[in-house]
Amino acid sequence: MENQSVNGIEAAKISVLNCIDLSNPDIHQSVSLLKQACLDSGFFYVVNHGISEEFMDEVFAQSRRMFGLPLSYKMKLLRNEKHRGYTPVLDEILDPENQVHGDYKEGYYIGVEVAEDDPAAEKPFYGPNVWPAPGLLPGWRETMERFHQEALKVSRAVARIIALALDLEVDFFDRPQMLGEPIATLRLLHYEGQVSDPSKGIYGAGAHSDYGLITLLATDDVVGLQICKDKDAKPQIWEYVTPLKGAFIVNLGDMLERWSNGIFKSTLHRVLVNGQERYSIAYFVEPSHDCLVECLPTCKSENNPPKFPPILCRTYLSQRYEDTHTDLSIYNKTED
């Protein structure tokens, strides 16, 4: 496909992604399409996932309401050390080699709700969430908690197809140490419209790969997501992923690349903003805190030994979050 402009931003081409229909009774076809997608780009669409368009519209509407609040109030909901709550514009820098500033986006993290007095709350990514006052945003918490639960069901359904694509038992990822007790994080995102300019190091979201097993992404109809199938290519070739109404865009994370011994790739992606506001909803799915991520038996051999050392999920995640987020003490200083 020839170079073309998408909403004012030049791109080499539009990426054509496989579409996985979760209502398809032919599981072999779904496994084949998913495997092809994982080998090619690490990105695919998922449709007929069981979450209604009406409910997705409500989640987006509630997201817009929260981001529309005054910054002074949103800063009272600032993310904590458990990565729950509001993240201001420039809080995150995903590609420090190429970004002059942080990402031109604001976000809101919502994790697995665990009461403060629960022993599990001592784990790095478990604990109570940070919620806006109910009177300010009626129904907001209920909407987000429902979406969190429904998105986890979709994630588990996708993980079963991934397991089959890796020649594992279909319920491999359903086990307690995997997605039975997952670190699952919903993140609302808002790109305010600051025009991206890679030549000047300005991005909506800098180039990065995701950290966990898979990510589900719902977007509005504004184009912005780009993927790079070969991160080692010189120059890198970036392709747009177009929004598909009612679908999740799904991509593989670093842990799945480690599990699969590099057979399935955790693909580099970024967001370029063309001056239009853009909203998206990401759902990051990681296994349990104590899960040891190591090469799967079906992905290694004498001629293909493990490429990555085993690592605990919580260790890997904690390091990646620390590397990409502003130190919280910075915000304390600005309040003094």
PDB file of C-alpha atoms in Angstrom, residues 42-300:
ATOM      1  CA  GLY A  42       1.494  -9.923  17.750  1.00  0.00           C
ATOM      2  CA  PHE A  43      -1.729  -7.929  17.240  1.00  0.00           C
ATOM      3  CA  PHE A  44      -5.248  -9.041  16.304  1.00  0.00           C
ATOM      4  CA  TYR A  45      -8.896  -8.039  16.693  1.00  0.00           C
ATOM      5  CA  VAL A  46     -11.343  -9.916  18.936  1.00  0.00           C
ATOM      6  CA  VAL A  47     -15.068  -9.655  18.160  1.00  0.00           C
ATOM      7  CA  ASN A  48     -18.260 -11.164  19.588  1.00  0.00           C
ATOM      8  CA  HIS A  49     -16.578 -11.152  22.984  1.00  0.00           C
ATOM      9  CA  GLY A  50     -19.757 -10.827  25.011  1.00  0.00           C
ATOM     10  CA  ILE A  51     -19.457  -7.185  26.141  1.00  0.00           C
ATOM     11  CA  SER A  52     -22.246  -5.149  24.559  1.00  0.00           C
ATOM     12  CA  GLU A  53     -21.569  -1.980  22.555  1.00  0.00           C
ATOM     13  CA  GLU A  54     -24.073  -0.183  24.800  1.00  0.00           C
ATOM     14  CA  PHE A  55     -22.034  -0.998  27.884  1.00  0.00           C
ATOM     15  CA  MET A  56     -18.762  -0.068  26.160  1.00  0.00           C
ATOM     16  CA  ASP A  57     -20.314   3.302  25.243  1.00  0.00           C
ATOM     17  CA  GLU A  58     -21.157   3.778  28.939  1.00  0.00           C
ATOM     18  CA  VAL A  59     -17.569   2.994  29.991  1.00  0.00           C
ATOM     19  CA  PHE A  60     -16.255   5.570  27.518  1.00  0.00           C
ATOM     20  CA  ALA A  61     -18.831   8.147  28.676  1.00  0.00           C
ATOM     21  CA  GLN A  62     -17.811   7.639  32.305  1.00  0.00           C
ATOM     22  CA  SER A  63     -14.142   7.907  31.322  1.00  0.00           C
ATOM     23  CA  ARG A  64     -14.783  11.249  29.615  1.00  0.00           C
ATOM     24  CA  ARG A  65     -16.613  12.518  32.697  1.00  0.00           C
ATOM     25  CA  MET A  66     -13.668  11.726  34.941  1.00  0.00           C
ATOM     26  CA  PHE A  67     -11.059  13.284  32.647  1.00  0.00           C
ATOM     27  CA  GLY A  68     -13.301  16.348  32.310  1.00  0.00           C
ATOM     28  CA  LEU A  69     -12.912  17.148  36.013  1.00  0.00           C
ATOM     29  CA  PRO A  70     -10.617  20.043  37.038  1.00  0.00           C
ATOM     30  CA  LEU A  71      -6.948  19.075  37.257  1.00  0.00           C
ATOM     31  CA  SER A  72      -6.844  20.197  40.899  1.00  0.00           C
ATOM     32  CA  TYR A  73      -9.410  17.522  41.771  1.00  0.00           C
ATOM     33  CA  LYS A  74      -7.822  14.833  39.610  1.00  0.00           C
ATOM     34  CA  MET A  75      -4.503  15.403  41.387  1.00  0.00           C
ATOM     35  CA  LYS A  76      -6.249  14.483  44.647  1.00  0.00           C
ATOM     36  CA  LEU A  77      -6.733  11.065  43.043  1.00  0.00           C
ATOM     37  CA  LEU A  78      -3.032  10.807  42.096  1.00  0.00           C
ATOM     38  CA  ARG A  79      -1.732   7.273  41.632  1.00  0.00           C
ATOM     39  CA  ASN A  80      -0.225   5.652  44.690  1.00  0.00           C
ATOM     40  CA  GLU A  81       2.680   3.250  45.126  1.00  0.00           C
ATOM     41  CA  LYS A  82       0.302   0.392  44.149  1.00  0.00           C
ATOM     42  CA  HIS A  83      -0.324   2.062  40.776  1.00  0.00           C
ATOM     43  CA  ARG A  84      -3.946   2.921  41.478  1.00  0.00           C
ATOM     44  CA  GLY A  85      -5.435   6.272  40.528  1.00  0.00           C
ATOM     45  CA  TYR A  86      -4.760   9.230  38.262  1.00  0.00           C
ATOM     46  CA  THR A  87      -1.640   9.731  36.128  1.00  0.00           C
ATOM     47  CA  PRO A  88      -1.151  13.290  34.800  1.00  0.00           C
ATOM     48  CA  VAL A  89       0.136  14.292  31.373  1.00  0.00           C
ATOM     49  CA  LEU A  90       3.912  13.624  31.072  1.00  0.00           C
ATOM     50  CA  ASP A  91       3.854  11.261  34.101  1.00  0.00           C
ATOM     51  CA  GLU A  92       4.988   8.325  31.989  1.00  0.00           C
ATOM     52  CA  ILE A  93       7.965   8.169  29.627  1.00  0.00           C
ATOM     53  CA  LEU A  94       7.959   4.941  27.654  1.00  0.00           C
ATOM     54  CA  ASP A  95      10.748   5.660  25.159  1.00  0.00           C
ATOM     55  CA  PRO A  96      13.350   7.866  26.884  1.00  0.00           C
ATOM     56  CA  GLU A  97      15.833   7.508  24.033  1.00  0.00           C
ATOM     57  CA  ASN A  98      13.476   9.252  21.611  1.00  0.00           C
ATOM     58  CA  GLN A  99      11.106  11.288  23.797  1.00  0.00           C
ATOM     59  CA  VAL A 100      11.948  14.847  24.782  1.00  0.00           C
ATOM     60  CA  HIS A 101       9.166  14.856  27.397  1.00  0.00           C
ATOM     61  CA  GLY A 102       6.876  12.177  28.778  1.00  0.00           C
ATOM     62  CA  ASP A 103       3.727  10.891  27.080  1.00  0.00           C
ATOM     63  CA  TYR A 104       1.129  13.522  26.178  1.00  0.00           C
ATOM     64  CA  LYS A 105      -1.683  11.552  27.777  1.00  0.00           C
ATOM     65  CA  GLU A 106      -3.425  11.318  31.132  1.00  0.00           C
ATOM     66  CA  GLY A 107      -4.618   8.048  32.580  1.00  0.00           C
ATOM     67  CA  TYR A 108      -6.378   6.303  35.424  1.00  0.00           C
ATOM     68  CA  TYR A 109      -5.351   2.916  36.865  1.00  0.00           C
ATOM     69  CA  ILE A 110      -7.895   0.506  38.389  1.00  0.00           C
ATOM     70  CA  GLY A 111      -6.625  -2.853  39.630  1.00  0.00           C
ATOM     71  CA  VAL A 112      -8.011  -5.906  41.399  1.00  0.00           C
ATOM     72  CA  GLU A 113      -9.904  -4.569  44.432  1.00  0.00           C
ATOM     73  CA  VAL A 114      -8.403  -5.990  47.639  1.00  0.00           C
ATOM     74  CA  ALA A 115      -9.342  -4.605  51.076  1.00  0.00           C
ATOM     75  CA  GLU A 116      -6.546  -2.889  52.986  1.00  0.00           C
ATOM     76  CA  ASP A 117      -6.809  -5.345  55.897  1.00  0.00           C
ATOM     77  CA  ASP A 118      -6.589  -8.377  53.596  1.00  0.00           C
ATOM     78  CA  PRO A 119      -3.131 -10.073  53.785  1.00  0.00           C
ATOM     79  CA  ALA A 120      -3.089 -10.118  49.962  1.00  0.00           C
ATOM     80  CA  ALA A 121      -3.006  -6.303  50.018  1.00  0.00           C
ATOM     81  CA  GLU A 122       0.671  -6.525  50.978  1.00  0.00           C
ATOM     82  CA  LYS A 123       1.477  -7.681  47.443  1.00  0.00           C
ATOM     83  CA  PRO A 124       2.859  -4.930  45.157  1.00  0.00           C
ATOM     84  CA  PHE A 125      -0.076  -4.810  42.727  1.00  0.00           C
ATOM     85  CA  TYR A 126      -2.967  -5.669  45.074  1.00  0.00           C
ATOM     86  CA  GLY A 127      -4.873  -3.339  47.372  1.00  0.00           C
ATOM     87  CA  PRO A 128      -7.831  -0.947  47.475  1.00  0.00           C
ATOM     88  CA  ASN A 129      -8.421   1.229  44.427  1.00  0.00           C
ATOM     89  CA  VAL A 130      -8.568   5.017  44.433  1.00  0.00           C
ATOM     90  CA  TRP A 131     -12.153   6.024  43.642  1.00  0.00           C
ATOM     91  CA  PRO A 132     -13.639   9.464  42.863  1.00  0.00           C
ATOM     92  CA  ALA A 133     -16.354  10.626  45.284  1.00  0.00           C
ATOM     93  CA  PRO A 134     -19.634   8.850  44.376  1.00  0.00           C
ATOM     94  CA  GLY A 135     -21.597  12.108  44.487  1.00  0.00           C
ATOM     95  CA  LEU A 136     -19.293  13.660  41.894  1.00  0.00           C
ATOM     96  CA  LEU A 137     -19.446  10.809  39.371  1.00  0.00           C
ATOM     97  CA  PRO A 138     -22.582   8.736  40.049  1.00  0.00           C
ATOM     98  CA  GLY A 139     -22.252   5.115  38.931  1.00  0.00           C
ATOM     99  CA  TRP A 140     -18.586   5.537  37.989  1.00  0.00           C
ATOM    100  CA  ARG A 141     -17.157   2.936  40.340  1.00  0.00           C
ATOM    101  CA  GLU A 142     -19.888   0.407  39.528  1.00  0.00           C
ATOM    102  CA  THR A 143     -19.295   0.815  35.786  1.00  0.00           C
ATOM    103  CA  MET A 144     -15.537   0.358  36.097  1.00  0.00           C
ATOM    104  CA  GLU A 145     -15.801  -2.644  38.443  1.00  0.00           C
ATOM    105  CA  ARG A 146     -18.245  -4.342  36.076  1.00  0.00           C
ATOM    106  CA  PHE A 147     -16.003  -3.688  33.082  1.00  0.00           C
ATOM    107  CA  HIS A 148     -12.977  -5.003  34.981  1.00  0.00           C
ATOM    108  CA  GLN A 149     -14.797  -8.285  35.650  1.00  0.00           C
ATOM    109  CA  GLU A 150     -16.160  -8.656  32.120  1.00  0.00           C
ATOM    110  CA  ALA A 151     -12.818  -7.858  30.478  1.00  0.00           C
ATOM    111  CA  LEU A 152     -11.157 -10.547  32.602  1.00  0.00           C
ATOM    112  CA  LYS A 153     -13.641 -13.103  31.212  1.00  0.00           C
ATOM    113  CA  VAL A 154     -12.716 -12.049  27.670  1.00  0.00           C
ATOM    114  CA  SER A 155      -9.009 -12.274  28.541  1.00  0.00           C
ATOM    115  CA  ARG A 156      -9.402 -15.811  29.842  1.00  0.00           C
ATOM    116  CA  ALA A 157     -11.236 -16.834  26.659  1.00  0.00           C
ATOM    117  CA  VAL A 158      -8.399 -15.420  24.524  1.00  0.00           C
ATOM    118  CA  ALA A 159      -5.788 -17.096  26.756  1.00  0.00           C
ATOM    119  CA  ARG A 160      -7.407 -20.484  26.141  1.00  0.00           C
ATOM    120  CA  ILE A 161      -6.948 -20.044  22.397  1.00  0.00           C
ATOM    121  CA  ILE A 162      -3.346 -18.941  22.963  1.00  0.00           C
ATOM    122  CA  ALA A 163      -2.740 -22.080  25.046  1.00  0.00           C
ATOM    123  CA  LEU A 164      -3.943 -24.281  22.188  1.00  0.00           C
ATOM    124  CA  ALA A 165      -1.823 -22.308  19.714  1.00  0.00           C
ATOM    125  CA  LEU A 166       1.226 -23.165  21.878  1.00  0.00           C
ATOM    126  CA  ASP A 167       0.266 -26.880  22.032  1.00  0.00           C
ATOM    127  CA  LEU A 168      -0.664 -26.631  25.709  1.00  0.00           C
ATOM    128  CA  GLU A 169      -3.734 -27.863  27.542  1.00  0.00           C
ATOM    129  CA  VAL A 170      -6.655 -25.507  26.898  1.00  0.00           C
ATOM    130  CA  ASP A 171      -6.870 -24.548  30.600  1.00  0.00           C
ATOM    131  CA  PHE A 172      -3.130 -23.933  31.038  1.00  0.00           C
ATOM    132  CA  PHE A 173      -3.602 -20.227  31.798  1.00  0.00           C
ATOM    133  CA  ASP A 174      -6.679 -20.820  33.991  1.00  0.00           C
ATOM    134  CA  ARG A 175      -4.594 -22.221  36.853  1.00  0.00           C
ATOM    135  CA  PRO A 176      -4.464 -20.228  40.131  1.00  0.00           C
ATOM    136  CA  GLN A 177      -0.850 -19.149  39.637  1.00  0.00           C
ATOM    137  CA  MET A 178      -1.726 -17.871  36.162  1.00  0.00           C
ATOM    138  CA  LEU A 179      -5.074 -16.139  35.569  1.00  0.00           C
ATOM    139  CA  GLY A 180      -6.810 -17.723  38.553  1.00  0.00           C
ATOM    140  CA  GLU A 181      -5.411 -14.895  40.711  1.00  0.00           C
ATOM    141  CA  PRO A 182      -4.212 -12.422  38.095  1.00  0.00           C
ATOM    142  CA  ILE A 183      -2.733  -8.961  38.245  1.00  0.00           C
ATOM    143  CA  ALA A 184      -5.323  -7.397  35.950  1.00  0.00           C
ATOM    144  CA  THR A 185      -5.227  -3.634  35.480  1.00  0.00           C
ATOM    145  CA  LEU A 186      -7.757  -1.429  33.746  1.00  0.00           C
ATOM    146  CA  ARG A 187      -6.349   1.850  32.504  1.00  0.00           C
ATOM    147  CA  LEU A 188      -8.456   4.669  31.115  1.00  0.00           C
ATOM    148  CA  LEU A 189      -6.512   6.907  28.743  1.00  0.00           C
ATOM    149  CA  HIS A 190      -7.082  10.399  27.348  1.00  0.00           C
ATOM    150  CA  TYR A 191      -4.902  12.068  24.721  1.00  0.00           C
ATOM    151  CA  GLU A 192      -5.682  15.779  24.902  1.00  0.00           C
ATOM    152  CA  GLY A 193      -4.760  16.620  21.319  1.00  0.00           C
ATOM    153  CA  GLN A 194      -1.117  17.759  21.555  1.00  0.00           C
ATOM    154  CA  VAL A 195       0.121  17.108  18.003  1.00  0.00           C
ATOM    155  CA  SER A 196       2.763  14.386  17.900  1.00  0.00           C
ATOM    156  CA  ASP A 197       5.997  14.995  16.016  1.00  0.00           C
ATOM    157  CA  PRO A 198       8.491  12.093  16.107  1.00  0.00           C
ATOM    158  CA  SER A 199      11.202  14.320  14.591  1.00  0.00           C
ATOM    159  CA  LYS A 200      10.934  16.514  17.704  1.00  0.00           C
ATOM    160  CA  GLY A 201      10.503  13.677  20.197  1.00  0.00           C
ATOM    161  CA  ILE A 202       6.831  14.446  20.885  1.00  0.00           C
ATOM    162  CA  TYR A 203       4.487  11.442  21.202  1.00  0.00           C
ATOM    163  CA  GLY A 204       1.049  10.668  22.576  1.00  0.00           C
ATOM    164  CA  ALA A 205       2.667   7.481  23.875  1.00  0.00           C
ATOM    165  CA  GLY A 206       6.285   6.587  23.214  1.00  0.00           C
ATOM    166  CA  ALA A 207       7.304   3.312  21.576  1.00  0.00           C
ATOM    167  CA  HIS A 208       7.096   0.372  23.978  1.00  0.00           C
ATOM    168  CA  SER A 209       6.027  -3.209  24.392  1.00  0.00           C
ATOM    169  CA  ASP A 210       3.512  -4.244  27.046  1.00  0.00           C
ATOM    170  CA  TYR A 211       4.707  -6.112  30.088  1.00  0.00           C
ATOM    171  CA  GLY A 212       2.354  -8.998  30.744  1.00  0.00           C
ATOM    172  CA  LEU A 213       0.475 -11.799  29.023  1.00  0.00           C
ATOM    173  CA  ILE A 214      -1.945  -9.886  26.786  1.00  0.00           C
ATOM    174  CA  THR A 215      -3.560  -6.451  26.557  1.00  0.00           C
ATOM    175  CA  LEU A 216      -7.124  -5.736  25.453  1.00  0.00           C
ATOM    176  CA  LEU A 217      -7.604  -2.273  23.954  1.00  0.00           C
ATOM    177  CA  ALA A 218     -10.854  -0.514  23.149  1.00  0.00           C
ATOM    178  CA  THR A 219     -10.594   2.822  21.340  1.00  0.00           C
ATOM    179  CA  ASP A 220     -12.833   5.562  20.057  1.00  0.00           C
ATOM    180  CA  ASP A 221     -12.855   6.205  16.296  1.00  0.00           C
ATOM    181  CA  VAL A 222      -9.773   8.451  16.239  1.00  0.00           C
ATOM    182  CA  VAL A 223      -6.767   6.770  14.605  1.00  0.00           C
ATOM    183  CA  GLY A 224      -3.498   6.952  16.540  1.00  0.00           C
ATOM    184  CA  LEU A 225      -2.115   3.505  17.419  1.00  0.00           C
ATOM    185  CA  GLN A 226       0.895   2.368  15.373  1.00  0.00           C
ATOM    186  CA  ILE A 227       2.789  -0.920  15.452  1.00  0.00           C
ATOM    187  CA  CYS A 228       6.286  -1.881  14.356  1.00  0.00           C
ATOM    188  CA  LYS A 229       6.517  -5.559  13.429  1.00  0.00           C
ATOM    189  CA  ASP A 230      10.329  -5.585  13.350  1.00  0.00           C
ATOM    190  CA  LYS A 231      11.868  -3.425  16.076  1.00  0.00           C
ATOM    191  CA  ASP A 232      15.379  -4.131  14.773  1.00  0.00           C
ATOM    192  CA  ALA A 233      14.699  -2.848  11.240  1.00  0.00           C
ATOM    193  CA  LYS A 234      16.583   0.261  10.141  1.00  0.00           C
ATOM    194  CA  PRO A 235      14.622   2.422   9.643  1.00  0.00           C
ATOM    195  CA  GLN A 236      11.699   1.093  11.654  1.00  0.00           C
ATOM    196  CA  ILE A 237       8.486   0.688   9.662  1.00  0.00           C
ATOM    197  CA  TRP A 238       5.363   1.885  11.474  1.00  0.00           C
ATOM    198  CA  GLU A 239       1.833   0.875  10.482  1.00  0.00           C
ATOM    199  CA  TYR A 240      -1.489   2.235  11.723  1.00  0.00           C
ATOM    200  CA  VAL A 241      -4.023  -0.030  13.417  1.00  0.00           C
ATOM    201  CA  THR A 242      -7.494   1.238  12.586  1.00  0.00           C
ATOM    202  CA  PRO A 243     -10.248   1.176  15.234  1.00  0.00           C
ATOM    203  CA  LEU A 244     -12.931  -1.468  14.666  1.00  0.00           C
ATOM    204  CA  LYS A 245     -16.287  -0.675  16.266  1.00  0.00           C
ATOM    205  CA  GLY A 246     -17.243  -3.218  18.899  1.00  0.00           C
ATOM    206  CA  ALA A 247     -13.882  -5.016  18.771  1.00  0.00           C
ATOM    207  CA  PHE A 248     -10.952  -5.224  21.125  1.00  0.00           C
ATOM    208  CA  ILE A 249      -7.493  -4.784  19.659  1.00  0.00           C
ATOM    209  CA  VAL A 250      -5.417  -7.446  21.416  1.00  0.00           C
ATOM    210  CA  ASN A 251      -1.637  -7.553  21.636  1.00  0.00           C
ATOM    211  CA  LEU A 252       0.854  -9.894  23.242  1.00  0.00           C
ATOM    212  CA  GLY A 253       3.043  -8.843  26.152  1.00  0.00           C
ATOM    213  CA  ASP A 254       6.650  -9.466  27.194  1.00  0.00           C
ATOM    214  CA  MET A 255       5.793 -12.364  29.485  1.00  0.00           C
ATOM    215  CA  LEU A 256       4.169 -14.292  26.659  1.00  0.00           C
ATOM    216  CA  GLU A 257       7.274 -13.692  24.543  1.00  0.00           C
ATOM    217  CA  ARG A 258       9.366 -15.126  27.389  1.00  0.00           C
ATOM    218  CA  TRP A 259       6.996 -18.069  27.913  1.00  0.00           C
ATOM    219  CA  SER A 260       7.024 -18.883  24.184  1.00  0.00           C
ATOM    220  CA  ASN A 261      10.816 -18.517  23.921  1.00  0.00           C
ATOM    221  CA  GLY A 262      10.439 -15.708  21.406  1.00  0.00           C
ATOM    222  CA  ILE A 263       8.139 -17.654  19.064  1.00  0.00           C
ATOM    223  CA  PHE A 264       5.342 -15.163  19.798  1.00  0.00           C
ATOM    224  CA  LYS A 265       6.506 -11.551  19.795  1.00  0.00           C
ATOM    225  CA  SER A 266       5.671  -8.711  22.148  1.00  0.00           C
ATOM    226  CA  THR A 267       5.412  -6.050  19.470  1.00  0.00           C
ATOM    227  CA  LEU A 268       6.621  -2.455  19.721  1.00  0.00           C
ATOM    228  CA  HIS A 269       3.779   0.075  19.489  1.00  0.00           C
ATOM    229  CA  ARG A 270       3.192   3.791  20.053  1.00  0.00           C
ATOM    230  CA  VAL A 271       0.507   6.465  19.728  1.00  0.00           C
ATOM    231  CA  LEU A 272       0.718   9.516  17.492  1.00  0.00           C
ATOM    232  CA  VAL A 273      -1.860  12.270  18.025  1.00  0.00           C
ATOM    233  CA  ASN A 274      -3.007  14.484  15.174  1.00  0.00           C
ATOM    234  CA  GLY A 275      -4.590  17.319  17.150  1.00  0.00           C
ATOM    235  CA  GLN A 276      -7.848  15.498  17.890  1.00  0.00           C
ATOM    236  CA  GLU A 277      -8.754  14.336  21.365  1.00  0.00           C
ATOM    237  CA  ARG A 278      -8.541  10.558  21.650  1.00  0.00           C
ATOM    238  CA  TYR A 279      -9.866   8.187  24.313  1.00  0.00           C
ATOM    239  CA  SER A 280      -8.948   4.558  24.786  1.00  0.00           C
ATOM    240  CA  ILE A 281      -9.369   1.865  27.424  1.00  0.00           C
ATOM    241  CA  ALA A 282      -6.559  -0.623  28.009  1.00  0.00           C
ATOM    242  CA  TYR A 283      -6.870  -3.803  30.056  1.00  0.00           C
ATOM    243  CA  PHE A 284      -3.513  -5.304  30.988  1.00  0.00           C
ATOM    244  CA  VAL A 285      -3.543  -8.981  31.936  1.00  0.00           C
ATOM    245  CA  GLU A 286      -0.688 -10.489  33.909  1.00  0.00           C
ATOM    246  CA  PRO A 287      -0.473 -13.745  35.899  1.00  0.00           C
ATOM    247  CA  SER A 288      -0.327 -13.939  39.708  1.00  0.00           C
ATOM    248  CA  HIS A 289       2.379 -12.172  41.714  1.00  0.00           C
ATOM    249  CA  ASP A 290       4.198 -15.431  42.453  1.00  0.00           C
ATOM    250  CA  CYS A 291       3.999 -16.902  38.964  1.00  0.00           C
ATOM    251  CA  LEU A 292       7.409 -17.950  37.661  1.00  0.00           C
ATOM    252  CA  VAL A 293       7.596 -16.968  34.011  1.00  0.00           C
ATOM    253  CA  GLU A 294       9.864 -19.485  32.298  1.00  0.00           C
ATOM    254  CA  CYS A 295      10.130 -21.143  28.913  1.00  0.00           C
ATOM    255  CA  LEU A 296       7.227 -23.488  28.196  1.00  0.00           C
ATOM    256  CA  PRO A 297       8.066 -27.158  27.574  1.00  0.00           C
ATOM    257  CA  THR A 298       6.434 -26.972  24.130  1.00  0.00           C
ATOM    258  CA  CYS A 299       8.659 -24.047  23.108  1.00  0.00           C
ATOM    259  CA  LYS A 300      12.163 -25.421  23.736  1.00  0.00           C
TER     260      LYS A 300
END
